[in-house]
Structure formats: structure tokens, C-alpha cells
Short mmCIF file of C-alpha atoms in Angstrom, two decimals:
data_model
loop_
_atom_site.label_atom_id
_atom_site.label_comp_id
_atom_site.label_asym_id
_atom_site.label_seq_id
_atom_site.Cartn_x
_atom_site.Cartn_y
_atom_site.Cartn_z
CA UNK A 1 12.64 8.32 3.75
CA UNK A 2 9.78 6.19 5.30
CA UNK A 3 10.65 3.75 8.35
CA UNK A 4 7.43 1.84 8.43
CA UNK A 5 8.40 -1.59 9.71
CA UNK A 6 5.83 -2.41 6.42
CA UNK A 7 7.53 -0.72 4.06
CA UNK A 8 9.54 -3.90 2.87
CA UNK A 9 10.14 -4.97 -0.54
CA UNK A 10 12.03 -7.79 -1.57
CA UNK A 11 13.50 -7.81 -4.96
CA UNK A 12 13.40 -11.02 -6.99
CA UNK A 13 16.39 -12.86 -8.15
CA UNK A 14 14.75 -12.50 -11.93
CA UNK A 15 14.66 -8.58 -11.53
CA UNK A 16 18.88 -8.78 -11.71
CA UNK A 17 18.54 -11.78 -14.18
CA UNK A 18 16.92 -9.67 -16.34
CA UNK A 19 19.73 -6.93 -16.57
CA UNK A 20 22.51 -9.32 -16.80
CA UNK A 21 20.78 -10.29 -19.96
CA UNK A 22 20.53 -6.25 -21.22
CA UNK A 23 24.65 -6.20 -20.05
CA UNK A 24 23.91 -3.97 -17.56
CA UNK A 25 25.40 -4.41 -13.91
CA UNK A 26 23.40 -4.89 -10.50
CA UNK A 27 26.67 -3.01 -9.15
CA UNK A 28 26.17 -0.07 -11.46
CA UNK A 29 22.61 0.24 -10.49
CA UNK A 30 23.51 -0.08 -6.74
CA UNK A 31 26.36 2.51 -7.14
CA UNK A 32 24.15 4.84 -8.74
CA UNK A 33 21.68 5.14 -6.35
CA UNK A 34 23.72 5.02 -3.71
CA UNK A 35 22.69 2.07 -2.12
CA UNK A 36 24.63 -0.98 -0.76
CA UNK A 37 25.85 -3.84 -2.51
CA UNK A 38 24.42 -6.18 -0.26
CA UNK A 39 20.93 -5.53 -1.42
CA UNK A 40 22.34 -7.54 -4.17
CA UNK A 41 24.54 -10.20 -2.89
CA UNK A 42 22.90 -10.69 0.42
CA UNK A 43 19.52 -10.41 -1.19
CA UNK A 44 18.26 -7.27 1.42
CA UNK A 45 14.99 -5.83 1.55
CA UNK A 46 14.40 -2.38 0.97
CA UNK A 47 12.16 0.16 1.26
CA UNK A 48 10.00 2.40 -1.28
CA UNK A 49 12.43 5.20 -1.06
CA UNK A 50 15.32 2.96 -2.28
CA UNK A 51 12.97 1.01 -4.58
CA UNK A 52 12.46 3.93 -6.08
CA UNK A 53 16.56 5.32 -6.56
CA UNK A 54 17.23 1.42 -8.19
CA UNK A 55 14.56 2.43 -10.49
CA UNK A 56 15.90 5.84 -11.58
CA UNK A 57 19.18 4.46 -11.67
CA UNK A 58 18.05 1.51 -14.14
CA UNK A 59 16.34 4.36 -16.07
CA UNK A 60 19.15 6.22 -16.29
CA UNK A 61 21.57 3.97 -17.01
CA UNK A 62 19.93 2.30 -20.03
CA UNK A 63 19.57 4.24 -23.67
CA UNK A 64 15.79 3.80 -24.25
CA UNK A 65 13.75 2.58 -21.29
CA UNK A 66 10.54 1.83 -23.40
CA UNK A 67 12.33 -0.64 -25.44
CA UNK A 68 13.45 -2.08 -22.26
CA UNK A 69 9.75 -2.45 -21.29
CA UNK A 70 8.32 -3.43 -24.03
CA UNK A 71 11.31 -6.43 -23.92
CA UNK A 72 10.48 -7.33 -20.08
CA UNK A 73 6.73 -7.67 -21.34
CA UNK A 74 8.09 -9.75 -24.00
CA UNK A 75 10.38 -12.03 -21.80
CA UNK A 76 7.68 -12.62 -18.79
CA UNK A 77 7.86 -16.14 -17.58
CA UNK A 78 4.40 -16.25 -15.44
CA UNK A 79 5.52 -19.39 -13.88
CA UNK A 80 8.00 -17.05 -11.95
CA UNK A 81 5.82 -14.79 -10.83
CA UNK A 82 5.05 -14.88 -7.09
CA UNK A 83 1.77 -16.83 -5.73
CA UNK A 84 0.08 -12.95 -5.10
CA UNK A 85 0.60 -11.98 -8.86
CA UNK A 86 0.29 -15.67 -10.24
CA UNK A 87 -3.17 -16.14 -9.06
CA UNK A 88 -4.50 -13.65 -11.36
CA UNK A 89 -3.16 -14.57 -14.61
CA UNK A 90 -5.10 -17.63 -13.93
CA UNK A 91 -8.62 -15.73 -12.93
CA UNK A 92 -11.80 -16.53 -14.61
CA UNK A 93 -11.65 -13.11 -16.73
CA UNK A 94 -9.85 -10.11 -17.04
CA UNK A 95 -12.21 -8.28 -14.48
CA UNK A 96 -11.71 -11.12 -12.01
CA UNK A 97 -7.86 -10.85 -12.69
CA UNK A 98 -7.65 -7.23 -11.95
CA UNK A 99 -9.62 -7.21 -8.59
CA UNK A 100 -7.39 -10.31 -7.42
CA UNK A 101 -4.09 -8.27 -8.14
CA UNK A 102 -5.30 -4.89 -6.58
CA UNK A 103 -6.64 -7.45 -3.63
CA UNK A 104 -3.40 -9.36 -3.13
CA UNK A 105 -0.48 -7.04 -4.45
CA UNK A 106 0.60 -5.58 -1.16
CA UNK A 107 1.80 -9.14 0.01
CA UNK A 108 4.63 -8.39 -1.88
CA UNK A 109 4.81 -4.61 -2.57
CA UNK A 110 3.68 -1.56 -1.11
CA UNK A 111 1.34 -0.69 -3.56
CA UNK A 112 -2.47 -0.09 -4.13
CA UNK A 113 -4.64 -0.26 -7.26
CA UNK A 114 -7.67 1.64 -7.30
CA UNK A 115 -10.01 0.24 -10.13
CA UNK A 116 -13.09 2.12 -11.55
CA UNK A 117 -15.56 1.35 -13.63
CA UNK A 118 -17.80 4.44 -15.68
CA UNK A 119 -19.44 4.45 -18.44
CA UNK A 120 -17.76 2.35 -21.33
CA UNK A 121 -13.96 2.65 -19.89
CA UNK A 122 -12.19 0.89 -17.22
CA UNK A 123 -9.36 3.01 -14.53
CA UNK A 124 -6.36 1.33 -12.68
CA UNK A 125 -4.69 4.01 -11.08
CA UNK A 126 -1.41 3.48 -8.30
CA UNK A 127 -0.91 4.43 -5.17
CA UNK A 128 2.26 3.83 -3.51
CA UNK A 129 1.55 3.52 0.61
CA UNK A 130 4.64 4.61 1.67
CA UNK A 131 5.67 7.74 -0.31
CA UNK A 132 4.18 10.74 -1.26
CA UNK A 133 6.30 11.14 -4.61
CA UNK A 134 5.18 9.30 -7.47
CA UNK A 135 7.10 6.57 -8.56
CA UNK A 136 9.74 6.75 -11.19
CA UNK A 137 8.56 6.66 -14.72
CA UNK A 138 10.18 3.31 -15.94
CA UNK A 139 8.98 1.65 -13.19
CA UNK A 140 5.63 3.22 -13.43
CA UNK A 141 5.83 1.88 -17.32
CA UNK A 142 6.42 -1.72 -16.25
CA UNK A 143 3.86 -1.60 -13.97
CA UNK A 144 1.35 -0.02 -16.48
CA UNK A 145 2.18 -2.43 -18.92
CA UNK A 146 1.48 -5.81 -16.88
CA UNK A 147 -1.56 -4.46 -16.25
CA UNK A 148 -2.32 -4.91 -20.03
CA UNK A 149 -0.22 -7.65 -20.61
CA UNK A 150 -1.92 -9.84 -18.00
CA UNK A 151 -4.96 -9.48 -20.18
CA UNK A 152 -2.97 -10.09 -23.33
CA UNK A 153 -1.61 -13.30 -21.68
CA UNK A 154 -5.22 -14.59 -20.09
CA UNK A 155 -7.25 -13.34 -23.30
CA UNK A 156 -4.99 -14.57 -25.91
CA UNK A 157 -5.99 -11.29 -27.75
CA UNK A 158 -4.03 -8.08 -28.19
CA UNK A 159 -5.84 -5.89 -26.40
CA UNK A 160 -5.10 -2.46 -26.61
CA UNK A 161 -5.62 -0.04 -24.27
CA UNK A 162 -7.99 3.52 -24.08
CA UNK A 163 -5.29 5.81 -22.67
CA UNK A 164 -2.25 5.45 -19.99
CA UNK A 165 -1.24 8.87 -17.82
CA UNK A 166 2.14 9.18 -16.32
CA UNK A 167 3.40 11.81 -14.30
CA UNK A 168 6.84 11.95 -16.71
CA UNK A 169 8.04 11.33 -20.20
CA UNK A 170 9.26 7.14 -20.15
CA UNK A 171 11.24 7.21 -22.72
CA UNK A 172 10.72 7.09 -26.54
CA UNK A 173 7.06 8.36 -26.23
CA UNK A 174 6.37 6.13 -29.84
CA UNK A 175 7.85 2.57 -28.64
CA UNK A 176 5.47 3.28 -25.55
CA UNK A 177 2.21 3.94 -27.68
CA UNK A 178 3.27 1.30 -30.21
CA UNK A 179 3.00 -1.26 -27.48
CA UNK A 180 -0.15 0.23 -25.61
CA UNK A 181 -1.97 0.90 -29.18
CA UNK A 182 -3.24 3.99 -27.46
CA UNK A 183 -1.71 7.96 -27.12
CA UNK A 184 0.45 8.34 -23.67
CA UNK A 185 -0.56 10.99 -21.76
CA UNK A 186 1.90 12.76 -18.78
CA UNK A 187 1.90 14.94 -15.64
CA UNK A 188 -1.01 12.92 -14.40
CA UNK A 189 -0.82 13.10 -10.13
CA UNK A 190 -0.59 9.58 -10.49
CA UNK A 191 0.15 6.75 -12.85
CA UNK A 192 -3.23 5.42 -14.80
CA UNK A 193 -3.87 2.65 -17.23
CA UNK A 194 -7.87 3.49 -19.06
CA UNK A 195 -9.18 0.37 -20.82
CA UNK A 196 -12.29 -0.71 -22.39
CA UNK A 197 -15.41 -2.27 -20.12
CA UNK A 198 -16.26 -4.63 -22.68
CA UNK A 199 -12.18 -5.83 -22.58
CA UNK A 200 -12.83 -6.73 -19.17
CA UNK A 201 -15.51 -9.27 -19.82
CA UNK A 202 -13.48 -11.27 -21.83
CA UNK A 203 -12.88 -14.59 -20.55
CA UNK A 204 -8.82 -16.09 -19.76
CA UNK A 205 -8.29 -19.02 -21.69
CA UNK A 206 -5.29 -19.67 -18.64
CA UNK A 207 -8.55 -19.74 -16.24
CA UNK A 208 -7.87 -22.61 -13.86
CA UNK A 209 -10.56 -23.31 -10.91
CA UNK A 210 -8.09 -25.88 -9.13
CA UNK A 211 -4.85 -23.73 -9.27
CA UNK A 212 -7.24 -20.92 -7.61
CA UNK A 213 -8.80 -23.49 -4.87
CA UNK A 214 -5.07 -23.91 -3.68
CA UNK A 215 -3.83 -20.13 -4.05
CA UNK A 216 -6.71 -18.10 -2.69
CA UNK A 217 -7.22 -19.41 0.32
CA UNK A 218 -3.29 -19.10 1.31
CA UNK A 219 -3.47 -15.68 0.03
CA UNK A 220 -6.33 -14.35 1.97
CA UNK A 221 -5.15 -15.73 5.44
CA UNK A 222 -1.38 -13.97 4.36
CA UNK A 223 -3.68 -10.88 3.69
CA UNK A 224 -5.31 -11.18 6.88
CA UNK A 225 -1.80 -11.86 8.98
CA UNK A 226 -0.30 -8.44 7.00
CA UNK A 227 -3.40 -6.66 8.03
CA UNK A 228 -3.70 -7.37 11.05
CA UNK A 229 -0.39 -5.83 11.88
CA UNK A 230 -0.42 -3.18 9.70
CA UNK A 231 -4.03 -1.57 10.39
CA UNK A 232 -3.53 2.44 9.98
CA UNK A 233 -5.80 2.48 13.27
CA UNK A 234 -3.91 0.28 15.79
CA UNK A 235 -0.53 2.12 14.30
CA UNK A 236 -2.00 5.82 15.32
CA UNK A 237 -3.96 4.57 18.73
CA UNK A 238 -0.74 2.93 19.62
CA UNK A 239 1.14 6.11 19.26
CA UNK A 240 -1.76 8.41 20.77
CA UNK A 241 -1.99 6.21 23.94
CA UNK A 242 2.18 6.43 24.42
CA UNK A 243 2.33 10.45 23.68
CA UNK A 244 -0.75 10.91 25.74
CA UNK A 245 0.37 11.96 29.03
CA UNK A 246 2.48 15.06 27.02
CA UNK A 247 -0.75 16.40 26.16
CA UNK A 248 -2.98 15.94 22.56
CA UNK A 249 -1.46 14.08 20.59
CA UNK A 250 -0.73 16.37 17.07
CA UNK A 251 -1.40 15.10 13.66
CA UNK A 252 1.73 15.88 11.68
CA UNK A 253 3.12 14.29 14.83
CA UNK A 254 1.84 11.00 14.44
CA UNK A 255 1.95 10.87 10.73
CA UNK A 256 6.16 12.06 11.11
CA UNK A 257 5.97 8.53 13.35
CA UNK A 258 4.22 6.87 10.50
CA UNK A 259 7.11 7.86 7.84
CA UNK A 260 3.51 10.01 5.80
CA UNK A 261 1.88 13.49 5.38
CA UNK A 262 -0.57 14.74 7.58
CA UNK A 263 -2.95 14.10 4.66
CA UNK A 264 -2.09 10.79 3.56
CA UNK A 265 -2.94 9.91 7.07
CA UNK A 266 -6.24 11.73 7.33
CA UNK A 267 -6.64 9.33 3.77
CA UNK A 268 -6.07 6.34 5.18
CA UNK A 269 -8.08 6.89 8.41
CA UNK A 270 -10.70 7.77 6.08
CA UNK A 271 -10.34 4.40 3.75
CA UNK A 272 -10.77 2.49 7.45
CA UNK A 273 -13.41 4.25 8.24
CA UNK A 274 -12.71 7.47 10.93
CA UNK A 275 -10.71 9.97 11.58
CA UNK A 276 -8.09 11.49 14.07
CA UNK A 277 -10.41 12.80 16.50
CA UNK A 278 -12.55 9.93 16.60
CA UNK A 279 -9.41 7.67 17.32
CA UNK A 280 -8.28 10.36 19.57
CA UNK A 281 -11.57 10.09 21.46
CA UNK A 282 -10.82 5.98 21.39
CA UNK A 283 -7.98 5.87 22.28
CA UNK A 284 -8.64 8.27 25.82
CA UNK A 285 -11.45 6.07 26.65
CA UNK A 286 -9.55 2.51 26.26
CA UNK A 287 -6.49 4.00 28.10
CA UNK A 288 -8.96 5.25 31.23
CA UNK A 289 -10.23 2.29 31.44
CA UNK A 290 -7.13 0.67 32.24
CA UNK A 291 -6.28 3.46 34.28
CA UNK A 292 -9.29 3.17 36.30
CA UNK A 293 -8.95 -0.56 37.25
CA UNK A 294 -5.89 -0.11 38.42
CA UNK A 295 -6.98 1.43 42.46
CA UNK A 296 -3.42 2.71 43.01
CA UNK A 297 -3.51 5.42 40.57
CA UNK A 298 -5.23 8.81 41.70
CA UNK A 299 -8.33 10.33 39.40
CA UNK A 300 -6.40 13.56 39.27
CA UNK A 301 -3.53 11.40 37.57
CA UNK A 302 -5.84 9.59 35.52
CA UNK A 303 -6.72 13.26 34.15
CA UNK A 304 -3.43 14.02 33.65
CA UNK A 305 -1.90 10.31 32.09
CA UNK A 306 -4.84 11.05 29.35
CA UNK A 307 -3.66 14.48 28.17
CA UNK A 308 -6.57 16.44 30.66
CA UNK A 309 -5.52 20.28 31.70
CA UNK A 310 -8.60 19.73 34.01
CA UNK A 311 -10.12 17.28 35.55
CA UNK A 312 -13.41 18.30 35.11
CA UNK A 313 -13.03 17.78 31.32
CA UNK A 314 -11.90 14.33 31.71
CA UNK A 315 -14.95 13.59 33.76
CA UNK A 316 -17.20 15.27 31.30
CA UNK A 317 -15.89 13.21 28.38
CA UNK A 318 -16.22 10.42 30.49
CA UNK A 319 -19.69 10.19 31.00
CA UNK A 320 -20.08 10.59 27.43
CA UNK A 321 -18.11 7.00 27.17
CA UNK A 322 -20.08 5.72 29.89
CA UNK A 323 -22.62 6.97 31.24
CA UNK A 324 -20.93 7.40 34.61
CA UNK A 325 -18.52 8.92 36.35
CA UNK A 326 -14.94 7.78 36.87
CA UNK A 327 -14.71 6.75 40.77
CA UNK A 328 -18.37 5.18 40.19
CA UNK A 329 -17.52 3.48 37.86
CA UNK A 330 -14.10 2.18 39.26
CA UNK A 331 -16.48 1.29 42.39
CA UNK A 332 -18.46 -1.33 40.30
CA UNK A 333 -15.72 -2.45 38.61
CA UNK A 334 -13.75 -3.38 41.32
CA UNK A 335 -15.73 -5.91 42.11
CA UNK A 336 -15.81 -8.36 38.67
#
């Protein structure tokens, strides 16, 4: 179960609305997946791992969970949708809706959308951040689904879409592909809704400039705030610079820390733009540097503070950082 202190998820008062009205109980669900019954009553965040047991217990509490989706899609009131997933629905086209949603999603769940565009057809596929399982398959459904109903809403027009993967069966496979118009596809690695280019040009008749003047610029400094803390590459040089002193900081290590794989971390270095040993190399340098301008603490202990077996390899790397050796360097420094 992931710990990230970002892995929060609140879940909206409308989510247990909506099974009061299908007579099923938030207590049930709770007690199914083991959870607490204060998520409910105290109205508790939780995290994707739970997230995703309220999910499997919903799904397997209800008889047919594609009816059940094809109902939520049905009973959608956008005006209680929060500001991150409102802001969309109102977007000058169905393009323009898509990139605001995979831009501001995460302000309220842990999620990614990665959208490509080849050819004639169009590719939203998820990523959750925080787990490496895929999601459960009703919730993957929903999900899927207000993809397409977002440009049903916006376009006025029932699109339909190319193809949708899911990693498991959701349900009655023909009340699915009834309400996508398209053939379902499963054991995909990861949920995928395919729809037309040409779909995406089509203008939202909901389009509203002065809704979007207020929203986006709130959004984007939330975005900013929720990056700024959660930045893959302050997380991992934070951890290097604590474990240094025990020696190299290890991979699997620092991704156990993060609550991921080893290779979902290598990912998201990669999305940011480096990798471990780069932020390894980063992360020595920064921390000598403080080392160094403090005079009480020995160059042999510098060495050793920054993971060095020798000290002749912490001097080496150093003049790679700077062009100078450590006691020169703490000479001229000494002085500003």
C-alpha cells in the first residue's frame, strides 16, 4: 500500500448519493473492503490502494456494473463536478477539453492521462501515480466513459467511440459496447479509450470564454502549489542527501520510500527529465557544498557524510563539479 503524503483522494458526497439512489449501502461497501466507516461519516481521505478496494467492493456488490455505468453517465449533474473537471466541459472543443482534464485531473485524483494523436484516431490511456496494479474494472469503465461523455455533453452529438481496452471483463460486455457504439477490447496493460481525430475538432456548444477566464487561472497556480511539493526530483534528492552518509543510496531503496517500483521511478525521473545517477551526482555536489562552508567539519568527513570509501574519489568528482578542489575552494568561499 503506497504512503505518499500525495496519494490523497477525497471522495465526493455525490459518489455515496449516487448508491443510496441504486439501494446500495456506503456501510456495505466500507465493510467489504475492509475499510473504516469513518471514510464515510467523517468524510476521510484515502489513498489509491483503498480507492481501489471501495471500487471492487461496489463492483461486487452490484448485479451488472455496466448498467450501473451507463446510469451514472446518464445521471451526471456537471454543475457538481469539481472546478478541475468542470473547466473542461466548458472548453472551446473536444481537443481543448481533453488536454485541460489530463492537465488539471491530479488536483483531485492521482491520476494521469496520456493523449495521442496518429493518423486518423485519437488515444487516452490511464495511469494511476501511485500503484502499479491497474485499477479495478468498474472504475476503469466510469472513467472511460466520461471521457466520451464529456464530448457527448460539449458536442451535443452522440459520438461514438473507435475502440476502449480494459485490462478485465466490466460487466455485461453488450450494455458496455451499446453505450460506447464500438467493440470492448480486454487485458490491455492499461485502460484506453481510441476515438476519432476528426471527433476532436468538433466544437462544445457549452464553450464559455468567461467561465474559463475565472477557472484557469486558479487552476494553474493550484497546479503549480501541488507541483511544487510533489516534484519526483526533490522527493528522491531529499532522500539521497539523508541516506547518504550510509553509503550509495540504492534504487529499490528510494522507490520502497516513495510507496513505487524501481521502474516506475526510473519513469518518472525520466518524464522530469534525468535519471538516478544524475540526481545522485546532484545531490553529492549540493550536499558538499554545504559541507564545505561549514569550517568545522574535516575534508575526510566531508568524504565520508557524502557516501566516499575514499577520499580521493570525492575530490576527483569534485573537480568535475567545480573545477577545483575542495579545501580551495572552501578557501575562497570563506570569504563571501
Amino acid at each position: 500500500m503506497s504512503s505518499h503524503s500525495l496519494d490523497r483522494i477525497h471522495i465526493p458526497a455525490n459518489f455515496w448519493i449516487g448508491l443510496r439512489q441504486i439501494d446500495v449501502s456506503a456501510q456495505d461497501i466500507l465493510r467489504k473492503a475492509k475499510l473504516p466507516l469513518t471514510i464515510f461519516t467523517e468524510s476521510q481521505f484515502v489513498n489509491t490502494a483503498e480507492y481501489f478496494a471501495i471500487w471492487e467492493a461496489y463492483s461486487e456488490i452490484i448485479d451488472d456494473p455496466a448498467a450501473i455505468i451507463a446510469k451514472q453517465m446518464n445521471d451526471l449533474e456537471i454543475s457538481q463536478l469539481p472546478p478541475s473537471v468542470l473547466a473542461p466541459y466548458h472548453a472551446r472543443d473536444f481537443r481543448d477539453a481533453l488536454k485541460r482534464l489530463a492537465r488539471y485531473k491530479q488536483l483531485c485524483v492521482p491520476e494521469r492521462f496520456h493523449i495521442t494523436e496518429k493518423d486518423e484516431l485519437c488515444t487516452i490511456e490511464l495511469e494511476w501515480l501511485y500503484s502499479e496494479l491497474p485499477e479495478p474494472p468498474m472504475l476503469a469503465g466510469i472513467i472511460m466513459a466520461s471521457l466520451l461523455e464529456m464530448g457527448r455533453r460539449g458536442t451535443r452529438i452522440s459520438l461514438q467511440a473507435h475502440s476502449v481496452e480494459f485490462s478485465c471483463p466490466v460487466g455485461e460486455i453488450k450494455g458496455l459496447e451499446s453505450y460506447f457504439g464500438c467493440r470492448i477490447k480486454f487485458s490491455a496493460e492499461r485502460s484506453r479509450l481510441t476515438v476519432r481525430r476528426s471527433d476532436l475538432e468538433l466544437p462544445f456548444v457549452s464553450y464559455n470564454a468567461d467561465l474559463l477566464d475565472i477557472l484557469t487561472p486558479a487552476l494553474d497556480r493550484s497546479l503549480v502549489d501541488q507541483q511544487r511539493v510533489s516534484s519526483v526530483i526533490d522527493k528522491v534528492k531529499w532522500i539521497m542527501k539523508r541516506s547518504l552518509a550510509a553509503g550509495r543510496p540504492d534504487i529499490q531503496v528510494v522507490a520502497s520510500e516513495l510507496g513505487m517500483s524501481d521502474r516506475t521511478l526510473q519513469r518518472r525521473l525520466t518524464d522530469e527529465g534525468t535519471n538516478f545517477k544524475q540526481l545522485l551526482a546532484i545531490a553529492r555536489r549540493e550536499q558538499a557544498l554545504l559541507y564545505l562552508s561549514d569550517p568545522t567539519i574535516d575534508l575526510k568527513e566531508v568524504a565520508f557524510l557524502l557516501g566516499y570509501e575514499e577520499q580521493n574519489s570525492f575530490y576527483r568528482a569534485f573537480r568535475l563539479w567545480e573545477g577545483d578542489t575542495p579545501s580551495n575552494w572552501r578557501i575562497v568561499h570563506s570569504f563571501h
